[in-house]
mmCIF file with all atom_site columns, C-alpha atoms in Angstrom:
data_model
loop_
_atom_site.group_PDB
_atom_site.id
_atom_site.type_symbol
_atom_site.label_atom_id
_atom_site.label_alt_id
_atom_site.label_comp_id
_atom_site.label_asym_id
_atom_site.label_entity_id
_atom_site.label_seq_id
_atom_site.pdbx_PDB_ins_code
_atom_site.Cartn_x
_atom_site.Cartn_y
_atom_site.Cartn_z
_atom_site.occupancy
_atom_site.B_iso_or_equiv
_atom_site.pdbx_formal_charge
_atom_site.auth_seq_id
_atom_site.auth_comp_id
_atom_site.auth_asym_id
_atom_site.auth_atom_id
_atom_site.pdbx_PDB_model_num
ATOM 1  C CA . UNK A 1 1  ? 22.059 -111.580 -39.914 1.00 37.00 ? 9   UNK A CA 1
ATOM 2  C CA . UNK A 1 2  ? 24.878 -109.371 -41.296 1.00 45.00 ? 10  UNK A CA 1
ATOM 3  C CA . UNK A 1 3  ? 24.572 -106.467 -38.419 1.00 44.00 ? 11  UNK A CA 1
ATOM 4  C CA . UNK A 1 4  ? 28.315 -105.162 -39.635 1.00 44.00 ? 12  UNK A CA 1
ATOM 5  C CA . UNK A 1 5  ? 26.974 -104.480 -42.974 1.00 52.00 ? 13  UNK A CA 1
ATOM 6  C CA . UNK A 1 6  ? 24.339 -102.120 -41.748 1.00 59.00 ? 14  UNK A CA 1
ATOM 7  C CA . UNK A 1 7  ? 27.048 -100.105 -39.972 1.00 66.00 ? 15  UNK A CA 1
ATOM 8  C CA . UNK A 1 8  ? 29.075 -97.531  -40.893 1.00 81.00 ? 16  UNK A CA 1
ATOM 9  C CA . UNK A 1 9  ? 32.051 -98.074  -42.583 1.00 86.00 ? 17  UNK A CA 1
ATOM 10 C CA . UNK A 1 10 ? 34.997 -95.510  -42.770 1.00 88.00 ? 18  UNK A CA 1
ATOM 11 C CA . UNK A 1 11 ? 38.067 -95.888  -44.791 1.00 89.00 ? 19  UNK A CA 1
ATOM 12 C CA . UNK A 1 12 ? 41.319 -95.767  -43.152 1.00 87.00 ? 20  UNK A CA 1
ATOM 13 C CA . UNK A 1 13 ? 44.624 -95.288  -44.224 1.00 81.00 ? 21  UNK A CA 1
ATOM 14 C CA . UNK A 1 14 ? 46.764 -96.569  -41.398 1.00 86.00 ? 22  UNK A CA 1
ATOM 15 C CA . UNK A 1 15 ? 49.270 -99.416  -39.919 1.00 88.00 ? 23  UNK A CA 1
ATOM 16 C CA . UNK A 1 16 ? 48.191 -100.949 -37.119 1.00 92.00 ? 24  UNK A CA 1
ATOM 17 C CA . UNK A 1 17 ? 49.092 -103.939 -34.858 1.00 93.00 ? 25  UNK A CA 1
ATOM 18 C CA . UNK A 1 18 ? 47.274 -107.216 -34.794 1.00 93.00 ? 26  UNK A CA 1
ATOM 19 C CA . UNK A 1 19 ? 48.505 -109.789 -31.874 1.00 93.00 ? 27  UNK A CA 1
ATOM 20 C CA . UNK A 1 20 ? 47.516 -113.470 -31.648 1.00 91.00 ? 28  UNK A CA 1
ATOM 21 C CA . UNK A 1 21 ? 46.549 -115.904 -28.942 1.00 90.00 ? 29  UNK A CA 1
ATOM 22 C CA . UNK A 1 22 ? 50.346 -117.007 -29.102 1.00 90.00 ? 30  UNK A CA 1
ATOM 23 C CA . UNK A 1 23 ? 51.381 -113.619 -28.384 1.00 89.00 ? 31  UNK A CA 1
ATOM 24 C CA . UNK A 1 24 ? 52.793 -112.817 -32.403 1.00 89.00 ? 32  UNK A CA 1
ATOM 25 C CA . UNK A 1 25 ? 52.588 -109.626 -33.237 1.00 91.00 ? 33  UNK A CA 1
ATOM 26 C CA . UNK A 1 26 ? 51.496 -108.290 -36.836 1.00 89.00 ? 34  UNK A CA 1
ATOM 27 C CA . UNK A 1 27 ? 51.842 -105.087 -38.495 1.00 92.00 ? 35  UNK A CA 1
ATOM 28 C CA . UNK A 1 28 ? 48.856 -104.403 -40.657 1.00 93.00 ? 36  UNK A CA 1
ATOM 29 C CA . UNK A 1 29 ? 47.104 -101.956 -43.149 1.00 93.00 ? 37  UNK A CA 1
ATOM 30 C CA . UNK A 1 30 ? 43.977 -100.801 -41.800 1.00 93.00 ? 38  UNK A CA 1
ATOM 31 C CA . UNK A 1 31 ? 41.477 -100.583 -44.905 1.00 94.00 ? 39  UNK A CA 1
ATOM 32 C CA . UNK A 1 32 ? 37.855 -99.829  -43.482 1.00 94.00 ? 40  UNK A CA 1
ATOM 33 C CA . UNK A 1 33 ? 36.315 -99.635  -39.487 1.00 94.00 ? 41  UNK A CA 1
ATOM 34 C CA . UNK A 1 34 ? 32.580 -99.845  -38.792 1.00 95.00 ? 42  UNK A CA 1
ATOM 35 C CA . UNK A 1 35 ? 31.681 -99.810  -35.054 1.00 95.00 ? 43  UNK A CA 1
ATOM 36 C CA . UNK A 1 36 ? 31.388 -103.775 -35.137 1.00 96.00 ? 44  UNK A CA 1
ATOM 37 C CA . UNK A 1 37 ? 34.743 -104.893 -36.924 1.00 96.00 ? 45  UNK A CA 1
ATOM 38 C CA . UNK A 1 38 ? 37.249 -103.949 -39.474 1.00 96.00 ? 46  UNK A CA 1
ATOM 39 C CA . UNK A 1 39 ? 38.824 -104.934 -43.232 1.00 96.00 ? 47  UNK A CA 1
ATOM 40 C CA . UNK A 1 40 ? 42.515 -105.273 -43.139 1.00 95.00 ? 48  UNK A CA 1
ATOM 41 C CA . UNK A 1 41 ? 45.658 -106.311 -45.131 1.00 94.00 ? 49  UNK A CA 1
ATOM 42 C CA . UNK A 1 42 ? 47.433 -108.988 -43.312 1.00 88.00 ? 50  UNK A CA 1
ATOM 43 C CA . UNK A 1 43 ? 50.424 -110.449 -44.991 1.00 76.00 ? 51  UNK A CA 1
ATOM 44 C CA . UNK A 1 44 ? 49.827 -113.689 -43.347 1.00 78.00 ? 52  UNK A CA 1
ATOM 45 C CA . UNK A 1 45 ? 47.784 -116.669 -42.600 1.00 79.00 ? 53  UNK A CA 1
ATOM 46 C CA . UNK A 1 46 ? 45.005 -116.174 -40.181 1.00 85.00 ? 54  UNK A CA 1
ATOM 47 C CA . UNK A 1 47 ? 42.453 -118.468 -40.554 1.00 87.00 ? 55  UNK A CA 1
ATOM 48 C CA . UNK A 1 48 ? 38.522 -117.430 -39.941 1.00 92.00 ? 56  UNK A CA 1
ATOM 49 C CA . UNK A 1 49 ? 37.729 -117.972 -36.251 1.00 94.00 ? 57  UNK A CA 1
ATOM 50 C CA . UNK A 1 50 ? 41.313 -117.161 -34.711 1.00 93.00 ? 58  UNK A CA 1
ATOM 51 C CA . UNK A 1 51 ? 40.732 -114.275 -31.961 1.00 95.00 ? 59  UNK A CA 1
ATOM 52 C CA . UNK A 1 52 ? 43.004 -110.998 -32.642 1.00 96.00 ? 60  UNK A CA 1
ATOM 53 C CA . UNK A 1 53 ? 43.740 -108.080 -30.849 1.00 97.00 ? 61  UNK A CA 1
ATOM 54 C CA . UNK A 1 54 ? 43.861 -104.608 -32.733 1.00 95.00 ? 62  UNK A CA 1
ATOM 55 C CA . UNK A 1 55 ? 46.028 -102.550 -31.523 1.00 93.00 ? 63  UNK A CA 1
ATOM 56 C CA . UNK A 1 56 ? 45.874 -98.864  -32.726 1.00 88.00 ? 64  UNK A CA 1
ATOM 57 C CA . UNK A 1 57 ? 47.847 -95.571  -32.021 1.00 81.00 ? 65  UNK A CA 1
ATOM 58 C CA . UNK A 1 58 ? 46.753 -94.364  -28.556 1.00 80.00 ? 66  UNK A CA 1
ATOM 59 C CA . UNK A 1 59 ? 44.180 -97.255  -27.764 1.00 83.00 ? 67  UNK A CA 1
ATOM 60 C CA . UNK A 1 60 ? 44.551 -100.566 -25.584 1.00 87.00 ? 68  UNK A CA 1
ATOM 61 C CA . UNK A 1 61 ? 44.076 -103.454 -27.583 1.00 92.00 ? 69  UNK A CA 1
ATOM 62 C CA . UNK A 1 62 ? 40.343 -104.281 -29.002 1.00 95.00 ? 70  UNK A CA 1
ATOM 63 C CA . UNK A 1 63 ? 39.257 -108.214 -28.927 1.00 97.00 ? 71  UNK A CA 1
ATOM 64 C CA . UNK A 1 64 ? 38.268 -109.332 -32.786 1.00 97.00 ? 72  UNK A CA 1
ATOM 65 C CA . UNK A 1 65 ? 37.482 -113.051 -34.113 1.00 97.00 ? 73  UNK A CA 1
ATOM 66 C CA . UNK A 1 66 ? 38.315 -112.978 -37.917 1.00 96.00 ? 74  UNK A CA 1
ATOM 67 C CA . UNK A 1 67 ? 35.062 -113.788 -39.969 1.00 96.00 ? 75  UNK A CA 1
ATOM 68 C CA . UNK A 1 68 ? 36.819 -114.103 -43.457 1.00 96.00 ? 76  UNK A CA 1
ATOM 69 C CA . UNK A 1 69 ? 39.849 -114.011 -45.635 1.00 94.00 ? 77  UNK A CA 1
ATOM 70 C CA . UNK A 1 70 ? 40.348 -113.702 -49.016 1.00 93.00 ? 78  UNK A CA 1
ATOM 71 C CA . UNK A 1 71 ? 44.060 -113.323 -50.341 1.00 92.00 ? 79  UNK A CA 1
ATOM 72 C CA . UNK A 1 72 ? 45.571 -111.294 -48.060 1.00 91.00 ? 80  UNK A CA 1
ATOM 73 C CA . UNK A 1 73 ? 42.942 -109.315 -46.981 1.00 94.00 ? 81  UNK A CA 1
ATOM 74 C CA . UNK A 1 74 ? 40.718 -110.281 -43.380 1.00 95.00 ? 82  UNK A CA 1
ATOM 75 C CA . UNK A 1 75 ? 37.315 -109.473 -41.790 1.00 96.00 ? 83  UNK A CA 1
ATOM 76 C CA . UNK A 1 76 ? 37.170 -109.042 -38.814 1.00 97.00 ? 84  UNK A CA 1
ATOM 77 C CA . UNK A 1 77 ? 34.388 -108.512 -36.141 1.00 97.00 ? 85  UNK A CA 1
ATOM 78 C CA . UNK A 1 78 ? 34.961 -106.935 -32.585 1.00 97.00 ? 86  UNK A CA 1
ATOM 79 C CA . UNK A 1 79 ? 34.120 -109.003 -29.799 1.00 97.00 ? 87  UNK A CA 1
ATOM 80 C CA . UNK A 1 80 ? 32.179 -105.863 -28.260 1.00 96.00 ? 88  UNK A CA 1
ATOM 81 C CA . UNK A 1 81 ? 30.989 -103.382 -30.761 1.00 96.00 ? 89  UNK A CA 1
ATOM 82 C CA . UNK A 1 82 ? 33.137 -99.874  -30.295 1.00 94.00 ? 90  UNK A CA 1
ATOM 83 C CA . UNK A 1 83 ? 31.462 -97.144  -28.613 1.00 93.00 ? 91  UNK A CA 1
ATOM 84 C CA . UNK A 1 84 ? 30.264 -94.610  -30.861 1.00 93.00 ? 92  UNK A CA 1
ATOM 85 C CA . UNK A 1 85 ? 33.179 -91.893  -28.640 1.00 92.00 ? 93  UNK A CA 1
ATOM 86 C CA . UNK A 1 86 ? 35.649 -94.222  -29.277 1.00 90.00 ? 94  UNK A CA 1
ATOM 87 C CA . UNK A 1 87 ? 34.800 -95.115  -32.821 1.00 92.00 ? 95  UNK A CA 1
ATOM 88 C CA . UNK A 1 88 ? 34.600 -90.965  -33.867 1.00 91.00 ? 96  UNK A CA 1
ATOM 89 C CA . UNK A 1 89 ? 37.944 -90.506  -32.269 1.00 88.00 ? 97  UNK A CA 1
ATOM 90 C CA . UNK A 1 90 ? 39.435 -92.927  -34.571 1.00 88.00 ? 98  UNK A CA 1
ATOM 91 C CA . UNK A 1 91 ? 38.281 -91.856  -37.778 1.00 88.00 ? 99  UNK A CA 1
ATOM 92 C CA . UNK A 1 92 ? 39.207 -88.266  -36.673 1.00 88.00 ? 100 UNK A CA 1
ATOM 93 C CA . UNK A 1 93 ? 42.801 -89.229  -35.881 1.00 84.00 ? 101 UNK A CA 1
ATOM 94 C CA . UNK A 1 94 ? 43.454 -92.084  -38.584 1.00 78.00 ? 102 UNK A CA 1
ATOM 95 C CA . UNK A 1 95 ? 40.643 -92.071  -40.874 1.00 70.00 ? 103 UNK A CA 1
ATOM 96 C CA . UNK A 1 96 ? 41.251 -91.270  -44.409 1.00 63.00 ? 104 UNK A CA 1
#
């Protein structure tokens, strides 16, 4: 079942931070946020099923396991879906 495709998605036009389970640290473009994950460009490898943390502007740092990745764009999917307050905020302060 493809639950993040039934969500919301908003486009975003932002940098972000993605860290690994190493502790590296990642700048990223932020292409598209639904309540249950997020579409980024990621200048490196991440393979599907490494856990990230996405860091944004103002926000502690949100648990995601990358579904997919094709080029250098990723899919990711939140460990715990956002909470529709937190999710609005975003999109008002970095949404496109």
């Amino acid at each position: 079942m493809n639950d993040h495709r039934r969500q919301q998605r908003v486009g975003m036009a932002s940098v972000a931070k993605l860290r690994d389970r190493a502790s590296n640290k990642y700048d990223v473009h932020l292409l598209d946020l639904s309540i249950t994950g997020f579409r980024a460009e990621a200048h490196y490898s991440l393979d599907a099923g490494s856990i990230v943390w996405l860091t944004m502007p103002g926000l502690q740092g949100l648990e995601a396991t990358v579904a997919w990745r094709r080029g250098t764009v990723i899919g990711c999917r939140f460990r715990q879906p956002l909470y529709p307050a937190v999710f609005d905020h975003i999109v008002k302060t970095l949404g496109r």
